[in-house]
Coordinates of C-alpha atoms in Angstrom, one line a residue:
M1 CA -39.8 29.6 -35.6
G2 CA -41.4 27.9 -32.7
A3 CA -45.1 27.2 -33.0
V4 CA -47.7 28.9 -30.9
L5 CA -49.3 26.3 -28.6
P6 CA -52.3 26.4 -26.3
R7 CA -51.4 26.7 -22.6
G8 CA -50.6 23.6 -20.6
H9 CA -48.1 20.9 -21.3
G10 CA -49.8 17.7 -20.2
Q11 CA -46.5 16.1 -18.9
A12 CA -45.1 15.3 -15.6
P13 CA -42.7 17.9 -14.1
L14 CA -39.2 16.9 -13.2
E15 CA -38.3 17.7 -9.6
G16 CA -35.8 17.1 -6.9
D17 CA -33.6 14.1 -7.2
D18 CA -35.4 13.0 -10.4
F19 CA -33.4 15.7 -12.2
L20 CA -29.7 15.0 -12.9
L21 CA -28.0 18.3 -12.1
G22 CA -25.3 19.5 -14.5
T23 CA -26.6 17.6 -17.5
C24 CA -29.7 17.1 -19.5
D25 CA -29.4 13.3 -19.5
A26 CA -32.5 12.9 -17.4
L27 CA -34.6 14.9 -20.0
V28 CA -33.2 12.9 -22.9
A29 CA -33.9 9.6 -21.1
N30 CA -37.4 10.7 -20.1
P31 CA -38.8 12.8 -22.9
E32 CA -42.1 13.1 -21.2
R33 CA -40.6 15.0 -18.3
Y34 CA -39.8 18.7 -18.1
R35 CA -38.3 21.3 -15.9
V36 CA -40.0 24.6 -15.0
Y37 CA -38.2 27.9 -14.3
E38 CA -40.2 30.8 -12.9
T39 CA -39.3 34.3 -14.3
V40 CA -39.3 37.6 -12.4
L41 CA -40.1 41.0 -13.6
P42 CA -37.2 43.3 -12.7
F43 CA -37.7 46.5 -10.8
D44 CA -36.8 48.9 -13.7
A45 CA -39.3 47.1 -15.9
K46 CA -42.0 47.4 -13.3
L47 CA -41.2 51.1 -13.0
L48 CA -41.3 51.6 -16.8
L49 CA -44.7 49.9 -17.0
A50 CA -46.1 51.9 -14.1
L51 CA -44.9 55.2 -15.6
H52 CA -46.4 54.2 -19.0
G53 CA -49.7 53.3 -17.4
F54 CA -49.7 56.6 -15.5
A55 CA -49.1 58.6 -18.7
V56 CA -52.0 56.8 -20.4
A57 CA -54.3 57.6 -17.5
V58 CA -53.3 61.2 -17.5
L59 CA -54.0 61.5 -21.2
A60 CA -57.4 59.9 -20.9
A61 CA -58.3 62.1 -18.0
A62 CA -57.2 65.2 -19.8
A63 CA -59.3 64.2 -22.9
F64 CA -62.5 63.8 -20.8
A65 CA -61.8 67.1 -19.0
V66 CA -61.8 69.1 -22.3
P67 CA -65.2 70.8 -22.6
G68 CA -67.3 70.1 -25.7
G69 CA -69.3 72.3 -28.0
N70 CA -66.3 73.9 -29.7
R71 CA -64.6 72.6 -32.8
V72 CA -61.1 73.4 -31.5
F73 CA -61.8 71.7 -28.2
D74 CA -63.3 68.7 -30.0
H75 CA -60.1 68.3 -32.0
V76 CA -58.0 68.6 -28.9
R77 CA -60.1 66.0 -27.1
D78 CA -60.0 63.6 -30.1
F79 CA -56.2 64.0 -30.3
L80 CA -55.8 63.2 -26.6
L81 CA -58.1 60.2 -26.8
G82 CA -56.1 58.9 -29.8
L83 CA -52.8 59.2 -27.9
S84 CA -54.3 57.4 -24.9
F85 CA -55.6 54.6 -27.0
I86 CA -52.2 54.2 -28.7
G87 CA -50.5 54.3 -25.3
A88 CA -52.9 51.7 -23.9
F89 CA -52.4 49.4 -26.9
W90 CA -48.6 49.7 -26.5
L91 CA -48.8 49.0 -22.8
A92 CA -50.8 45.8 -23.5
V93 CA -48.2 44.7 -26.0
L94 CA -45.4 45.2 -23.5
I95 CA -47.2 43.2 -20.8
L96 CA -48.3 40.4 -23.2
H97 CA -44.8 39.8 -24.6
I98 CA -43.1 39.3 -21.2
P99 CA -42.5 35.5 -20.4
R100 CA -44.1 34.3 -17.2
R101 CA -42.1 31.1 -17.0
V102 CA -39.7 29.0 -19.0
V103 CA -40.1 25.2 -19.5
R104 CA -37.2 23.1 -20.6
R105 CA -38.2 19.9 -22.4
S106 CA -36.0 17.3 -23.9
D107 CA -36.2 18.8 -27.4
A108 CA -37.4 22.3 -26.8
F109 CA -37.9 25.4 -24.7
V110 CA -41.5 26.5 -24.0
F111 CA -42.1 30.2 -23.0
D112 CA -45.4 30.8 -21.3
F113 CA -46.9 34.2 -21.7
L114 CA -50.1 35.7 -20.2
V115 CA -52.2 34.4 -23.1
I116 CA -50.2 31.9 -25.2
S117 CA -47.1 29.8 -25.1
R118 CA -44.4 29.7 -27.7
T119 CA -42.2 26.6 -28.3
V120 CA -38.6 26.9 -29.6
P121 CA -37.0 23.6 -30.8
L122 CA -33.5 23.1 -29.6
V123 CA -32.3 22.7 -33.2
D124 CA -33.3 26.3 -33.9
V125 CA -31.2 27.7 -31.0
L126 CA -28.1 29.6 -32.0
E127 CA -26.9 30.5 -28.5
L128 CA -28.1 30.5 -24.9
V129 CA -26.2 32.8 -22.6
V130 CA -26.4 34.4 -19.2
L131 CA -25.2 38.0 -19.3
R132 CA -24.0 40.3 -16.5
K133 CA -24.0 43.7 -18.3
G134 CA -25.5 45.4 -21.3
S135 CA -22.3 45.3 -23.3
H136 CA -22.4 41.5 -23.4
F137 CA -25.7 41.7 -25.1
L138 CA -24.2 44.0 -27.8
Q139 CA -21.3 41.5 -28.1
L140 CA -23.8 38.7 -28.7
L141 CA -25.5 40.7 -31.5
Q142 CA -22.1 41.5 -33.0
R143 CA -20.9 37.9 -32.9
W144 CA -24.0 36.7 -34.8
K145 CA -24.1 39.7 -37.1
V146 CA -27.5 40.8 -35.9
F147 CA -28.7 44.3 -36.8
P148 CA -27.2 46.9 -36.3
F149 CA -24.0 44.8 -36.6
G150 CA -25.2 42.9 -39.6
S151 CA -28.1 42.0 -41.9
R152 CA -29.9 39.6 -39.5
L153 CA -33.1 40.9 -38.1
H154 CA -34.2 39.6 -34.7
L155 CA -37.1 40.6 -32.5
F156 CA -36.7 39.8 -28.8
F157 CA -39.6 38.9 -26.5
G158 CA -39.2 40.2 -22.9
M159 CA -38.0 43.5 -21.5
R160 CA -34.5 44.8 -21.4
S161 CA -33.3 45.5 -17.9
S162 CA -30.2 46.6 -16.0
E163 CA -30.7 43.8 -13.4
V164 CA -28.5 40.7 -13.6
P165 CA -28.2 37.9 -14.4
R166 CA -30.1 38.2 -17.6
C167 CA -30.7 35.2 -19.8
V168 CA -30.8 35.5 -23.6
L169 CA -32.0 32.9 -26.0
L170 CA -31.0 33.6 -29.6
T171 CA -32.4 31.5 -32.5
R172 CA -32.3 31.3 -36.2
H173 CA -35.6 33.1 -36.6
F174 CA -36.8 36.7 -36.5
L175 CA -39.5 36.1 -33.8
G176 CA -38.0 33.3 -31.7
N177 CA -35.7 35.2 -29.5
F178 CA -36.1 35.9 -25.7
I179 CA -34.7 38.0 -22.9
F180 CA -35.7 36.9 -19.4
L181 CA -34.8 36.9 -15.7
L182 CA -35.2 33.9 -13.5
Q183 CA -36.0 33.4 -9.8
D184 CA -33.3 30.6 -9.7
P185 CA -30.6 31.3 -12.3
V186 CA -28.2 28.9 -10.6
Q187 CA -30.4 25.9 -11.3
F188 CA -30.9 27.1 -14.9
L189 CA -27.1 27.3 -15.3
L190 CA -26.6 23.8 -14.0
D191 CA -29.4 22.3 -16.0
N192 CA -28.3 23.9 -19.3
Q193 CA -24.5 23.7 -19.2
N194 CA -22.5 20.8 -20.2
P195 CA -20.9 19.2 -17.1
L196 CA -17.3 20.1 -16.3
T197 CA -14.5 18.1 -17.9
L198 CA -13.3 15.5 -15.4
G199 CA -9.6 15.4 -15.1
A200 CA -9.2 18.9 -16.7
T201 CA -7.3 21.7 -15.0
Y202 CA -9.2 24.7 -13.6
R203 CA -8.1 27.8 -11.7
T204 CA -10.0 29.6 -9.0
V205 CA -11.2 33.1 -9.8
S206 CA -12.2 33.7 -6.2
M207 CA -11.5 32.2 -2.8
A208 CA -13.3 28.9 -2.5
R209 CA -14.0 26.8 0.7
M210 CA -13.0 23.2 0.5
R211 CA -15.0 20.7 2.6
E212 CA -14.5 17.1 3.5
G213 CA -17.8 15.9 1.8
E214 CA -20.2 17.0 -0.9
S215 CA -22.6 18.4 1.7
L216 CA -22.2 22.1 2.8
Q217 CA -22.6 20.9 6.3
S218 CA -19.5 18.7 6.2
K219 CA -16.2 19.6 7.9
A220 CA -14.4 22.6 6.4
L221 CA -10.8 21.6 5.4
L222 CA -9.3 24.9 4.1
T223 CA -9.9 28.0 2.0
I224 CA -8.4 27.8 -1.5
P225 CA -7.0 31.3 -2.5
R226 CA -7.8 32.9 -5.8
G227 CA -5.6 31.9 -8.7
R228 CA -4.9 28.4 -7.4
V229 CA -4.7 25.6 -10.0
L230 CA -6.7 22.4 -9.3
K231 CA -8.0 19.3 -11.0
V232 CA -11.7 18.3 -11.1
E233 CA -12.4 14.6 -10.4
E234 CA -16.1 14.4 -9.8
Q235 CA -19.2 16.6 -10.2
L236 CA -22.5 16.6 -8.3
G237 CA -24.6 19.6 -9.4
R238 CA -22.6 22.7 -8.5
R239 CA -20.3 20.8 -6.1
V240 CA -17.1 19.3 -7.5
L241 CA -14.5 17.0 -6.0
V242 CA -11.0 18.6 -6.7
T243 CA -7.4 17.8 -6.0
L244 CA -4.7 20.4 -5.5
P245 CA -1.3 20.0 -7.3
G246 CA 0.7 17.2 -5.8
G247 CA -2.4 15.5 -4.4
T248 CA -1.7 16.9 -0.9
E249 CA -5.2 18.2 -0.5
R250 CA -8.5 16.7 -1.8
G251 CA -12.0 17.8 -1.1
W252 CA -15.3 19.3 -2.3
I253 CA -15.9 22.9 -3.4
S254 CA -18.6 24.8 -5.2
Y255 CA -17.9 26.0 -8.8
I256 CA -21.1 28.1 -8.8
S257 CA -22.1 30.0 -5.6
T258 CA -25.7 30.2 -4.3
S259 CA -26.0 33.6 -6.0
G260 CA -24.9 32.4 -9.4
T261 CA -21.2 33.4 -9.0
M262 CA -18.7 31.5 -11.0
L263 CA -15.8 30.4 -8.8
L264 CA -13.7 28.5 -11.4
A265 CA -12.2 29.2 -14.8
R266 CA -11.0 26.6 -17.3
E267 CA -7.3 26.8 -18.2
Q268 CA -7.1 27.8 -21.9
N269 CA -4.0 26.3 -23.5
G270 CA -1.7 27.8 -20.9
S271 CA -3.1 31.3 -21.2
E272 CA -4.9 33.3 -18.6
P273 CA -8.2 31.7 -17.7
I274 CA -11.4 33.5 -18.5
A275 CA -13.9 33.9 -15.7
G276 CA -17.1 32.1 -16.4
T277 CA -15.6 29.7 -19.0
V278 CA -16.8 26.6 -17.1
G279 CA -18.9 24.1 -19.0
A280 CA -20.1 25.7 -22.2
S281 CA -23.7 25.9 -23.0
E282 CA -24.9 22.7 -24.7
L283 CA -27.0 24.9 -27.0
S284 CA -24.3 26.9 -28.8
R285 CA -24.3 26.4 -32.6
G286 CA -21.0 28.1 -33.4
G287 CA -18.1 30.3 -32.3
D288 CA -15.1 29.3 -30.2
G289 CA -15.3 27.8 -26.7
S290 CA -14.6 31.0 -24.9
A291 CA -17.2 33.0 -26.8
V292 CA -20.2 30.8 -26.0
E293 CA -19.8 30.1 -22.3
M294 CA -22.7 30.5 -19.9
G295 CA -22.4 32.1 -16.5
L296 CA -20.7 35.4 -17.2
L297 CA -21.3 36.6 -13.7
L298 CA -19.2 38.6 -11.3
H299 CA -17.3 36.6 -8.7
A300 CA -17.4 37.1 -5.0
A301 CA -14.8 36.1 -2.4
G302 CA -15.1 33.1 -0.2
A303 CA -18.5 32.0 -1.6
E304 CA -20.1 28.5 -1.4

């Protein structure tokens, strides 16, 4: 389990061109550097907290409104006060266990909370995934035999939400597991995936716009339809240089859109490609390649 650390990291942040997109080589080469990802509190979680706080306020107001001088009324007032105190305590627990930001260091993740920070060494991580619906979370628990699908017991920090994409970090320990939403999930995907396999064959799972250069402002060459096979030659962040069969067309496309959409799928031994199976998480400790991919997000047509 990660140790509880005092707030503050005392190291220089890694920003802009200093960070090598698509890999973690920059962090390995510069262990004193780190990358920061700000989290967001989803709307349904905000609504839940607001309703919880309102209920606590109503109970407290009702307790103080009960007249005194009568044994029955005194018991009712004590009961309502007890409920309000329990509700206030639980509300504080909910707020305190929501991560405010995530810090990626060369050898660990650091989760900053309102009061403390918790460090999770990478060697303790079982799987890091980005999920697009609730059933994927259940599949994750089932794959690792976590209760109720097995004997493993894991407590997750963070709040469950219906909003996507949701990030889940599963570790070997009971208390070192996290659910969180990020302001920039695309950057997180790029930074924590292995790079694409150069020379490998991929297939588009959505229309993709090919451009002459790596820049999105370069000349548009053509639109590649969904289901087209191509070969990846070079990668710069979420942009990849690809060649279509026969070498007739060559240019740059995005394999992750600005909204976190996966536009490519890796060909799996001649079978149908699985959307999102592009560059497995470097943090998986088991399972087959298709089961541990990051970026399980819905695809959109014609994205860049």
